Short mmCIF file of C-alpha atoms in Angstrom, two decimals:
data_model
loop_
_atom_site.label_atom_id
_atom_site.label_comp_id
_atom_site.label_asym_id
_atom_site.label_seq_id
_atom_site.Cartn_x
_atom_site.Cartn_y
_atom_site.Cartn_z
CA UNK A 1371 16.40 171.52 96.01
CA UNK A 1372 18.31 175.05 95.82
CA UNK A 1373 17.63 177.28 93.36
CA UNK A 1374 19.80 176.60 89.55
CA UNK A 1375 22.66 179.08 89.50
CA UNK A 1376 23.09 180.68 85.94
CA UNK A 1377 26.59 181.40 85.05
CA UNK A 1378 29.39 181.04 82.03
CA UNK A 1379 30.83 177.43 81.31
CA UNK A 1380 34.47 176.81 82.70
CA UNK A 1381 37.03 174.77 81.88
CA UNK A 1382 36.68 172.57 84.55
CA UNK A 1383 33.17 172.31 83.96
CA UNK A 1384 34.37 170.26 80.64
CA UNK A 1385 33.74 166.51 81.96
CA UNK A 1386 30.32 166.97 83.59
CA UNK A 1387 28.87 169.27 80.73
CA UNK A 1388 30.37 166.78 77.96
CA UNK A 1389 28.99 163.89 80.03
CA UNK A 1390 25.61 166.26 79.78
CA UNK A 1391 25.86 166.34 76.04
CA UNK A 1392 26.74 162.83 75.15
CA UNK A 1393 23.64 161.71 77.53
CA UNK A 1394 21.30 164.17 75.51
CA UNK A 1395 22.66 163.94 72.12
CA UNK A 1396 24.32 161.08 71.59
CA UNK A 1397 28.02 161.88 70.54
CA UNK A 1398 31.01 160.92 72.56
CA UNK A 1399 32.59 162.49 75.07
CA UNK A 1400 35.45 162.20 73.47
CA UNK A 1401 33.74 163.74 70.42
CA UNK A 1402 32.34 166.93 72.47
CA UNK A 1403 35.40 167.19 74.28
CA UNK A 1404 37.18 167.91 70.59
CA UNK A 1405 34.24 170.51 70.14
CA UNK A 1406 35.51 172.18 72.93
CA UNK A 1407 38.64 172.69 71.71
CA UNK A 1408 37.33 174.33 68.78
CA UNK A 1409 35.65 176.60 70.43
CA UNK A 1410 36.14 177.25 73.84
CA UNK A 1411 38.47 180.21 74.00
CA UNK A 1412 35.62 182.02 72.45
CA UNK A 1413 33.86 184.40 74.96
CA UNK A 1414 30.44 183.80 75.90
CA UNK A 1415 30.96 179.80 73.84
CA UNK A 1416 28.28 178.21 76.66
CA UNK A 1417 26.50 179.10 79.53
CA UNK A 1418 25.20 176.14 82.66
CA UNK A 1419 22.97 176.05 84.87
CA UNK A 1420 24.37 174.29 88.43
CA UNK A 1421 21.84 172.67 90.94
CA UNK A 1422 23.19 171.21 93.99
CA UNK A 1423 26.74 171.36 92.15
CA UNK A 1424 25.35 169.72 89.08
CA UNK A 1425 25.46 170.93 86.08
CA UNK A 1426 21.31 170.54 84.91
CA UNK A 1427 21.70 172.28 82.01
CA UNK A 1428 24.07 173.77 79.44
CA UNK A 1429 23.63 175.26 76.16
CA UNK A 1430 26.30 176.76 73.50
CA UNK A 1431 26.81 179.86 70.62
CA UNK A 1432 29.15 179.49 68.25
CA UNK A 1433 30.43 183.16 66.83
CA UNK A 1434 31.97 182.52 63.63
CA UNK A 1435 28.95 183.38 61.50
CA UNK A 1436 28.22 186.10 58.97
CA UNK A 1437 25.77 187.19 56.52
CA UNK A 1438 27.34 188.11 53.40
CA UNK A 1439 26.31 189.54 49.87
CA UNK A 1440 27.24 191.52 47.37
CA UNK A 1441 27.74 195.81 47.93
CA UNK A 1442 27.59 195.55 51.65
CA UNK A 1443 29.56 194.65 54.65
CA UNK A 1444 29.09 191.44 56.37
CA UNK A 1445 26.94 191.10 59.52
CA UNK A 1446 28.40 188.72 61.90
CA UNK A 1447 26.27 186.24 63.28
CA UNK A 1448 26.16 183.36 65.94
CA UNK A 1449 24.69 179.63 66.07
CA UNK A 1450 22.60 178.62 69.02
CA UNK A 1451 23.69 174.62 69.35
CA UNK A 1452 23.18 172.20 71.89
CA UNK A 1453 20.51 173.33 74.34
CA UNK A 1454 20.36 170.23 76.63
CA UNK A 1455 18.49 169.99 79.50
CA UNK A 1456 19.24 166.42 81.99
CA UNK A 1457 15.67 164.99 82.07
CA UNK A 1458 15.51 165.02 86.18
CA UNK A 1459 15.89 168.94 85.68
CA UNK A 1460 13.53 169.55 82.48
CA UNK A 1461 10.26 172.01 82.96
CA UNK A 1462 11.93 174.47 85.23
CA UNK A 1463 13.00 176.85 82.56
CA UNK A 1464 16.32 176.22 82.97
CA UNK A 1465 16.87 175.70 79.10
CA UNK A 1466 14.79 179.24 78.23
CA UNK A 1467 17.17 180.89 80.87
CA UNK A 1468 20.38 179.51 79.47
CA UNK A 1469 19.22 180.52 75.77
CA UNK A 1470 18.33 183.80 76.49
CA UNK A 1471 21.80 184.60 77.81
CA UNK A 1472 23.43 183.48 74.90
CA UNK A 1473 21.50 185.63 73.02
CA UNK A 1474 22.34 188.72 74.71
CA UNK A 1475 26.15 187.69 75.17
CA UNK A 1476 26.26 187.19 71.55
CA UNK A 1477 24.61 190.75 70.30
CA UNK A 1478 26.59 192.27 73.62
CA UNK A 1479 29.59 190.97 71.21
CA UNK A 1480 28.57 192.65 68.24
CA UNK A 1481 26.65 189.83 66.15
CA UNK A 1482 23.54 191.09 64.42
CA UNK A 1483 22.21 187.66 64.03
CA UNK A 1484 21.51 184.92 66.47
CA UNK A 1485 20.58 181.67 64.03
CA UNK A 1486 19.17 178.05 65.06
CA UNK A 1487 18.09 174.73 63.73
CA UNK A 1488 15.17 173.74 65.69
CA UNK A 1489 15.61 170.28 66.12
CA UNK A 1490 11.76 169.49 65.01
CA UNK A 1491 9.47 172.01 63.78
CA UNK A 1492 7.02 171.81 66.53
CA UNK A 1493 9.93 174.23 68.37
CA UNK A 1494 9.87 176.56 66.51
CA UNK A 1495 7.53 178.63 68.44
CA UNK A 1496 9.11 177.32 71.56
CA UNK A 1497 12.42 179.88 70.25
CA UNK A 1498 9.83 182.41 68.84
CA UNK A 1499 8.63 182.82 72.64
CA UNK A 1500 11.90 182.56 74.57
CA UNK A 1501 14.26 184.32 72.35
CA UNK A 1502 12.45 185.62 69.93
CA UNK A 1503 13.98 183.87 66.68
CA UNK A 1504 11.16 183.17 63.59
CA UNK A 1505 11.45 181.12 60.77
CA UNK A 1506 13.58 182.73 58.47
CA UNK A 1507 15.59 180.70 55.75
CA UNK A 1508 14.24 177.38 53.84
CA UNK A 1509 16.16 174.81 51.67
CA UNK A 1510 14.82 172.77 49.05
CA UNK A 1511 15.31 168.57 49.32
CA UNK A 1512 15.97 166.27 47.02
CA UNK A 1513 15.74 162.36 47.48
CA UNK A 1514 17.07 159.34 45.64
CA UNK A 1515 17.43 155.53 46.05
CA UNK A 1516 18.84 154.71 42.40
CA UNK A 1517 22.94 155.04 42.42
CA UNK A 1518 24.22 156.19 39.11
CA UNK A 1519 27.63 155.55 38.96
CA UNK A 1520 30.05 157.87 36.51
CA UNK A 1521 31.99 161.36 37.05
CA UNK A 1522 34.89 162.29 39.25
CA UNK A 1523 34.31 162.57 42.84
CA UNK A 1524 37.49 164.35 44.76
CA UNK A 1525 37.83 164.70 48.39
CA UNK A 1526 37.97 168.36 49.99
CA UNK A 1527 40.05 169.42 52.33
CA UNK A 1528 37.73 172.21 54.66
CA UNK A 1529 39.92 174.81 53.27
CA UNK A 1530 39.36 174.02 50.11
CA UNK A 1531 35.96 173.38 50.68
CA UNK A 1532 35.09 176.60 51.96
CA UNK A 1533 36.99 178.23 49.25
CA UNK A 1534 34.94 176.62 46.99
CA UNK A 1535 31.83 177.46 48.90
CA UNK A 1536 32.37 181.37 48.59
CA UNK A 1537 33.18 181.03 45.06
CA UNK A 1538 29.73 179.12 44.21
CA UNK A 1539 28.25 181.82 46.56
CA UNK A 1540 29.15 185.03 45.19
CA UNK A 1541 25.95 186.26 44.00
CA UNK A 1542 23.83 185.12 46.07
CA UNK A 1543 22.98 185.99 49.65
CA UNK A 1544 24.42 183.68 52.26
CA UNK A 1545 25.73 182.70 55.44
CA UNK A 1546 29.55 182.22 55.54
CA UNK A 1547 31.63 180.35 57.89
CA UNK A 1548 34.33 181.01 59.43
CA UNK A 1549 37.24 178.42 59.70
CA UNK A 1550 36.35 176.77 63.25
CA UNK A 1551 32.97 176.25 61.84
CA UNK A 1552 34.37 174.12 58.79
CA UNK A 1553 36.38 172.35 61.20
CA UNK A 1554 33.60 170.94 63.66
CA UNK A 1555 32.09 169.60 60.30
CA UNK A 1556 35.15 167.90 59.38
CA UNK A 1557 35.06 166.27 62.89
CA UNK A 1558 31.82 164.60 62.47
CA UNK A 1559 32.92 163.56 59.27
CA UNK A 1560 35.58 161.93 60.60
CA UNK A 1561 33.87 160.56 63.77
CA UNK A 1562 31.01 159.65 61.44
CA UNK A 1563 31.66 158.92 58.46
CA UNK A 1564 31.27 161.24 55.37
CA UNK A 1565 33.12 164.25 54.02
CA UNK A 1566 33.46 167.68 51.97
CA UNK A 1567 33.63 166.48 47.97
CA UNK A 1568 34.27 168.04 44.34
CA UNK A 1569 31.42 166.64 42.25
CA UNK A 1570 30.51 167.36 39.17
CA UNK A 1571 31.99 171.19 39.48
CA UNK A 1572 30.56 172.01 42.40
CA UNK A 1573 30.69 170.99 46.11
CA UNK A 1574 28.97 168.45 48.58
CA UNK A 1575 29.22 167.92 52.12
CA UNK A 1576 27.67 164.75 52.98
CA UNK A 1577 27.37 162.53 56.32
CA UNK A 1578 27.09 158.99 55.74
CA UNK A 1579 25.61 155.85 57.27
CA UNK A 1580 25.92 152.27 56.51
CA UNK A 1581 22.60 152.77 54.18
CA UNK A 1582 21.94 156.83 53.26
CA UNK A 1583 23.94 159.54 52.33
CA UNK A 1584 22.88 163.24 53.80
CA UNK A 1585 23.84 165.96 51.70
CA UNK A 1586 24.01 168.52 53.98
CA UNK A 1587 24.55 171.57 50.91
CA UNK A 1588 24.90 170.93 47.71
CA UNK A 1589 25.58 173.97 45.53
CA UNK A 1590 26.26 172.88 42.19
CA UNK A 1591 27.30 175.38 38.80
CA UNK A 1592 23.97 176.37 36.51
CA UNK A 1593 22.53 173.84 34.00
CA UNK A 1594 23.79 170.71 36.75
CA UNK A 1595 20.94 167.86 37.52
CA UNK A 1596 20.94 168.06 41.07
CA UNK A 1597 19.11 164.47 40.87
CA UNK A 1598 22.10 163.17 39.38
CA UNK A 1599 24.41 164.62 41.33
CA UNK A 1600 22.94 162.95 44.54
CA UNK A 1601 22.70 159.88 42.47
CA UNK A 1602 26.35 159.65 41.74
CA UNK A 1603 27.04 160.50 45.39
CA UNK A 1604 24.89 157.30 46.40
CA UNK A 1605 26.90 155.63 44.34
CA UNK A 1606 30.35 157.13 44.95
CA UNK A 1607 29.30 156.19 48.91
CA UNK A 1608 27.87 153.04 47.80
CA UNK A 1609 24.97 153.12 50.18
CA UNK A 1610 21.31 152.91 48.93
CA UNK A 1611 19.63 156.40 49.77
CA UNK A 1612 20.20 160.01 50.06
CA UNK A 1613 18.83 163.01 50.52
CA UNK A 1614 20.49 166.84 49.92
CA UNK A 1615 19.41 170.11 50.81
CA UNK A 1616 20.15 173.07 48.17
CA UNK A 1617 19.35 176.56 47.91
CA UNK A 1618 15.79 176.98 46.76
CA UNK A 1619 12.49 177.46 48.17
CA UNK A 1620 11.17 174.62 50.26
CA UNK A 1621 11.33 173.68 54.12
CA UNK A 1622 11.79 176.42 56.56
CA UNK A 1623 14.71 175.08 58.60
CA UNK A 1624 17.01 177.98 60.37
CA UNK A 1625 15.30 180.24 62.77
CA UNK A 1626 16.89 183.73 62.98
CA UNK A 1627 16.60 186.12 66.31
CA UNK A 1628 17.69 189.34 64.97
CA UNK A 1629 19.67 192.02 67.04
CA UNK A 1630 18.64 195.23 67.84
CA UNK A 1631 20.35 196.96 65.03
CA UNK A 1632 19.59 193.91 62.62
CA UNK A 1633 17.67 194.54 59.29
CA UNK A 1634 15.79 192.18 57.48
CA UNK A 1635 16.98 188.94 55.95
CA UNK A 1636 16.59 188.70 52.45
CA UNK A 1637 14.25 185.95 51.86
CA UNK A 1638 16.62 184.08 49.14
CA UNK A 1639 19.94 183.94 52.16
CA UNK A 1640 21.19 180.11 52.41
CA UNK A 1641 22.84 179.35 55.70
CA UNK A 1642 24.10 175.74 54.61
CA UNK A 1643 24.91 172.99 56.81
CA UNK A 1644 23.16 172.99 60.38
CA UNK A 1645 26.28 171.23 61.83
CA UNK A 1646 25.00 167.72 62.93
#
Protein backbone atom coordinates (compact mmCIF):
# COMPACT_ATOMS: atom_id res chain seq x y z
CA UNK A 1 0.00 0.00 0.00
CA UNK A 2 1.46 3.59 -1.07
CA UNK A 3 1.69 6.11 1.17
CA UNK A 4 -2.02 8.49 1.73
CA UNK A 5 -1.56 11.67 -0.26
CA UNK A 6 -2.88 14.79 1.72
CA UNK A 7 -4.38 17.38 -0.43
CA UNK A 8 -7.65 19.89 -0.82
CA UNK A 9 -11.09 18.25 -1.83
CA UNK A 10 -12.13 18.80 -5.60
CA UNK A 11 -15.04 18.88 -7.29
CA UNK A 12 -14.70 15.79 -8.85
CA UNK A 13 -13.81 14.26 -5.75
CA UNK A 14 -17.74 14.92 -4.85
CA UNK A 15 -19.17 11.22 -5.50
CA UNK A 16 -16.45 9.17 -3.77
CA UNK A 17 -16.10 11.59 -0.67
CA UNK A 18 -20.10 11.80 -0.37
CA UNK A 19 -20.18 8.02 -0.81
CA UNK A 20 -17.38 8.32 2.21
CA UNK A 21 -19.75 10.33 4.30
CA UNK A 22 -23.01 8.57 3.84
CA UNK A 23 -21.01 5.15 4.72
CA UNK A 24 -19.67 6.86 8.02
CA UNK A 25 -22.49 8.99 9.00
CA UNK A 26 -25.41 7.90 7.77
CA UNK A 27 -27.03 10.72 5.56
CA UNK A 28 -27.64 10.41 1.89
CA UNK A 29 -25.67 11.08 -0.74
CA UNK A 30 -28.03 12.97 -2.03
CA UNK A 31 -28.20 14.81 1.31
CA UNK A 32 -24.22 15.51 1.44
CA UNK A 33 -24.17 16.24 -2.05
CA UNK A 34 -26.71 19.40 -1.12
CA UNK A 35 -24.05 20.18 1.69
CA UNK A 36 -21.72 20.64 -0.86
CA UNK A 37 -23.42 23.06 -2.54
CA UNK A 38 -23.61 25.10 0.43
CA UNK A 39 -20.38 25.19 0.95
CA UNK A 40 -18.03 24.23 -1.46
CA UNK A 41 -16.90 27.41 -3.13
CA UNK A 42 -15.49 28.19 0.23
CA UNK A 43 -11.63 27.90 0.29
CA UNK A 44 -10.04 25.41 2.35
CA UNK A 45 -14.21 23.71 2.84
CA UNK A 46 -12.43 19.92 3.08
CA UNK A 47 -9.32 18.34 2.81
CA UNK A 48 -8.81 14.02 1.65
CA UNK A 49 -6.59 11.84 2.05
CA UNK A 50 -6.12 9.44 -1.38
CA UNK A 51 -4.61 5.85 -1.08
CA UNK A 52 -4.23 3.91 -4.14
CA UNK A 53 -6.73 6.57 -5.78
CA UNK A 54 -9.17 6.21 -2.96
CA UNK A 55 -10.27 8.62 -1.10
CA UNK A 56 -9.57 6.98 2.84
CA UNK A 57 -10.38 9.86 4.46
CA UNK A 58 -11.95 13.32 4.30
CA UNK A 59 -12.82 15.82 6.78
CA UNK A 60 -14.55 19.47 6.44
CA UNK A 61 -14.48 23.41 8.08
CA UNK A 62 -17.16 25.38 7.65
CA UNK A 63 -16.11 29.37 7.85
CA UNK A 64 -19.16 31.18 8.54
CA UNK A 65 -18.69 31.46 12.28
CA UNK A 66 -18.14 34.36 14.64
CA UNK A 67 -17.94 35.23 18.17
CA UNK A 68 -19.90 38.16 18.93
CA UNK A 69 -20.72 40.47 22.02
CA UNK A 70 -21.34 43.59 22.99
CA UNK A 71 -18.33 46.71 22.64
CA UNK A 72 -16.13 44.63 20.46
CA UNK A 73 -15.66 43.41 17.00
CA UNK A 74 -16.54 39.98 16.03
CA UNK A 75 -13.93 37.19 15.76
CA UNK A 76 -14.64 34.94 12.95
CA UNK A 77 -14.56 31.45 13.56
CA UNK A 78 -14.79 27.98 11.77
CA UNK A 79 -16.60 24.48 12.50
CA UNK A 80 -14.59 21.32 12.25
CA UNK A 81 -17.50 18.70 10.84
CA UNK A 82 -17.33 15.44 9.48
CA UNK A 83 -13.96 13.84 10.18
CA UNK A 84 -14.54 10.36 8.62
CA UNK A 85 -12.16 7.91 8.31
CA UNK A 86 -13.29 4.40 5.88
CA UNK A 87 -12.74 1.65 8.51
CA UNK A 88 -10.10 -0.41 6.13
CA UNK A 89 -7.95 2.91 6.48
CA UNK A 90 -8.57 3.83 10.35
CA UNK A 91 -5.30 3.90 12.85
CA UNK A 92 -2.92 5.37 10.37
CA UNK A 93 -3.43 8.94 11.37
CA UNK A 94 -4.95 9.81 8.45
CA UNK A 95 -7.93 11.57 10.34
CA UNK A 96 -5.26 13.65 12.83
CA UNK A 97 -3.48 14.68 9.49
CA UNK A 98 -6.59 15.83 7.70
CA UNK A 99 -7.75 17.85 10.96
CA UNK A 100 -4.74 19.51 11.51
CA UNK A 101 -4.79 21.07 8.05
CA UNK A 102 -8.02 22.42 8.45
CA UNK A 103 -6.97 24.02 11.31
CA UNK A 104 -4.19 25.87 9.88
CA UNK A 105 -6.15 26.66 6.52
CA UNK A 106 -8.78 28.11 8.60
CA UNK A 107 -6.51 30.58 10.98
CA UNK A 108 -4.23 31.00 7.53
CA UNK A 109 -7.83 32.61 6.53
CA UNK A 110 -8.14 34.83 9.29
CA UNK A 111 -10.53 32.88 11.83
CA UNK A 112 -9.51 33.21 15.44
CA UNK A 113 -11.50 30.26 16.42
CA UNK A 114 -11.52 26.71 15.23
CA UNK A 115 -14.84 25.07 17.16
CA UNK A 116 -16.04 21.24 17.32
CA UNK A 117 -18.64 18.94 18.69
CA UNK A 118 -16.90 15.89 19.70
CA UNK A 119 -19.11 13.33 18.78
CA UNK A 120 -18.76 11.50 22.41
CA UNK A 121 -16.92 12.91 25.19
CA UNK A 122 -14.34 10.28 25.42
CA UNK A 123 -12.76 12.51 22.23
CA UNK A 124 -12.34 15.12 23.62
CA UNK A 125 -8.80 14.61 24.46
CA UNK A 126 -8.38 12.85 21.20
CA UNK A 127 -8.83 16.93 19.62
CA UNK A 128 -6.97 18.28 22.75
CA UNK A 129 -3.84 16.17 21.41
CA UNK A 130 -4.14 16.55 17.64
CA UNK A 131 -5.31 20.03 17.29
CA UNK A 132 -5.21 21.34 20.31
CA UNK A 133 -9.02 22.34 20.93
CA UNK A 134 -10.26 22.02 24.98
CA UNK A 135 -13.50 22.02 26.29
CA UNK A 136 -14.73 25.33 26.16
CA UNK A 137 -18.60 26.09 26.06
CA UNK A 138 -21.46 23.94 28.00
CA UNK A 139 -25.31 23.99 27.59
CA UNK A 140 -27.76 23.14 30.06
CA UNK A 141 -30.59 20.14 29.13
CA UNK A 142 -33.83 19.87 29.81
CA UNK A 143 -36.06 16.65 29.36
CA UNK A 144 -39.76 15.94 29.17
CA UNK A 145 -42.21 13.09 28.30
CA UNK A 146 -45.60 14.93 29.34
CA UNK A 147 -47.04 17.07 26.14
CA UNK A 148 -48.85 20.12 27.26
CA UNK A 149 -50.77 21.31 24.61
CA UNK A 150 -51.73 25.35 24.41
CA UNK A 151 -49.85 28.56 22.87
CA UNK A 152 -49.04 29.51 19.33
CA UNK A 153 -46.38 27.69 17.61
CA UNK A 154 -45.30 29.55 14.10
CA UNK A 155 -42.94 28.18 11.64
CA UNK A 156 -39.56 30.17 10.89
CA UNK A 157 -38.24 30.78 7.91
CA UNK A 158 -33.98 30.62 8.56
CA UNK A 159 -34.00 34.24 7.92
CA UNK A 160 -36.27 34.94 10.22
CA UNK A 161 -34.95 32.60 12.49
CA UNK A 162 -31.65 33.96 12.68
CA UNK A 163 -33.03 37.37 12.99
CA UNK A 164 -34.67 36.33 15.83
CA UNK A 165 -31.65 34.58 17.19
CA UNK A 166 -29.45 37.87 17.30
CA UNK A 167 -32.21 39.72 18.79
CA UNK A 168 -32.60 37.12 21.85
CA UNK A 169 -28.73 37.28 21.83
CA UNK A 170 -27.81 40.74 22.24
CA UNK A 171 -26.43 40.75 25.60
CA UNK A 172 -25.04 37.91 25.90
CA UNK A 173 -21.88 36.40 24.46
CA UNK A 174 -22.38 34.09 21.52
CA UNK A 175 -21.60 32.42 18.46
CA UNK A 176 -23.41 33.79 15.35
CA UNK A 177 -24.04 32.23 12.11
CA UNK A 178 -23.75 33.21 9.10
CA UNK A 179 -26.49 32.52 6.42
CA UNK A 180 -25.02 29.15 4.80
CA UNK A 181 -24.87 27.89 8.27
CA UNK A 182 -28.76 28.45 8.85
CA UNK A 183 -29.26 26.90 5.64
CA UNK A 184 -27.54 23.36 6.19
CA UNK A 185 -29.92 23.32 9.32
CA UNK A 186 -32.87 23.93 7.32
CA UNK A 187 -31.74 20.98 5.10
CA UNK A 188 -31.79 18.44 7.76
CA UNK A 189 -34.93 19.75 8.75
CA UNK A 190 -36.27 19.13 5.70
CA UNK A 191 -34.52 15.76 4.99
CA UNK A 192 -35.41 14.91 8.58
CA UNK A 193 -38.01 16.13 9.82
CA UNK A 194 -38.23 19.18 12.22
CA UNK A 195 -37.81 22.91 11.87
CA UNK A 196 -36.94 26.61 13.16
CA UNK A 197 -40.30 27.76 15.36
CA UNK A 198 -41.78 30.99 17.22
CA UNK A 199 -42.85 29.64 20.61
CA UNK A 200 -43.91 31.26 23.27
CA UNK A 201 -41.77 34.63 22.27
CA UNK A 202 -38.82 33.14 21.67
CA UNK A 203 -37.24 30.64 19.21
CA UNK A 204 -36.70 26.76 18.83
CA UNK A 205 -34.96 24.75 16.42
CA UNK A 206 -35.90 21.27 16.83
CA UNK A 207 -35.19 17.86 14.83
CA UNK A 208 -37.81 15.39 15.09
CA UNK A 209 -38.34 11.64 15.04
CA UNK A 210 -41.33 9.51 14.93
CA UNK A 211 -41.10 9.48 19.01
CA UNK A 212 -38.69 12.62 20.45
CA UNK A 213 -38.27 16.00 19.69
CA UNK A 214 -34.45 17.53 19.96
CA UNK A 215 -34.33 21.00 20.73
CA UNK A 216 -31.27 21.86 19.44
CA UNK A 217 -31.37 25.86 21.16
CA UNK A 218 -33.92 27.12 22.78
CA UNK A 219 -33.53 30.75 23.86
CA UNK A 220 -36.61 31.89 25.27
CA UNK A 221 -37.48 35.88 26.74
CA UNK A 222 -36.89 36.19 30.84
CA UNK A 223 -39.55 34.87 33.28
CA UNK A 224 -40.44 31.80 30.33
CA UNK A 225 -40.71 28.00 31.85
CA UNK A 226 -38.36 26.41 29.70
CA UNK A 227 -40.14 23.01 30.94
CA UNK A 228 -43.15 24.16 29.38
CA UNK A 229 -41.92 25.35 26.50
CA UNK A 230 -40.43 21.87 25.55
CA UNK A 231 -43.68 20.50 26.73
CA UNK A 232 -45.77 22.38 24.29
CA UNK A 233 -43.21 21.54 21.58
CA UNK A 234 -43.85 17.69 22.37
CA UNK A 235 -47.06 18.40 21.90
CA UNK A 236 -47.09 20.81 18.95
CA UNK A 237 -44.82 17.68 17.27
CA UNK A 238 -47.03 15.24 18.79
CA UNK A 239 -44.32 12.79 19.63
CA UNK A 240 -43.74 11.54 23.25
CA UNK A 241 -40.20 12.93 24.37
CA UNK A 242 -37.84 15.73 24.07
CA UNK A 243 -35.00 17.08 25.13
CA UNK A 244 -33.49 20.97 24.53
CA UNK A 245 -30.31 22.45 25.13
CA UNK A 246 -30.28 26.27 26.43
CA UNK A 247 -27.78 28.61 27.53
CA UNK A 248 -26.76 27.83 31.07
CA UNK A 249 -24.22 25.96 32.84
CA UNK A 250 -24.28 22.23 32.35
CA UNK A 251 -22.57 19.73 29.78
CA UNK A 252 -19.41 20.76 28.17
CA UNK A 253 -20.22 20.14 24.51
CA UNK A 254 -18.12 22.48 21.88
CA UNK A 255 -14.42 22.18 21.96
CA UNK A 256 -12.61 25.39 20.90
CA UNK A 257 -8.81 25.40 19.30
CA UNK A 258 -7.95 28.94 19.55
CA UNK A 259 -5.67 30.82 16.98
CA UNK A 260 -2.61 32.33 17.57
CA UNK A 261 -3.90 35.77 18.11
CA UNK A 262 -7.13 34.34 19.90
CA UNK A 263 -7.99 35.55 23.50
CA UNK A 264 -9.94 33.82 25.88
CA UNK A 265 -13.54 32.72 25.58
CA UNK A 266 -15.72 34.08 28.01
CA UNK A 267 -16.97 31.25 29.97
CA UNK A 268 -20.88 32.30 29.60
CA UNK A 269 -20.44 32.26 25.13
CA UNK A 270 -23.35 29.88 23.65
CA UNK A 271 -22.49 28.48 20.28
CA UNK A 272 -26.10 26.93 19.63
CA UNK A 273 -26.89 24.20 17.40
CA UNK A 274 -23.95 21.64 16.59
CA UNK A 275 -25.50 21.08 13.10
CA UNK A 276 -26.64 17.35 13.12
Amino acid sequence: MTEPIFRPWQPEDAQASARLWSEVFGDSVEVVLQIYDLFAKQPGFCAVGEIDGTIAAAAYCLDGLALRQLGTADQPAAYLYAVATDPAFRSRGLAARLCRMLRDWAFARGNTYLFTRPAEPTLFPWYAEKIGAIPALSRKMLTADAPCPGGTVTKLSPEAYGTRREALLRDVPHIALDWPLLQLENLFHRSYGGAFLDIDGGIADVYTSETAADVQELLLPPGTDPQRTLEKIIAHFGVRRGTAALPGAGECYISCAPGPHASALPADAWFGPAFG
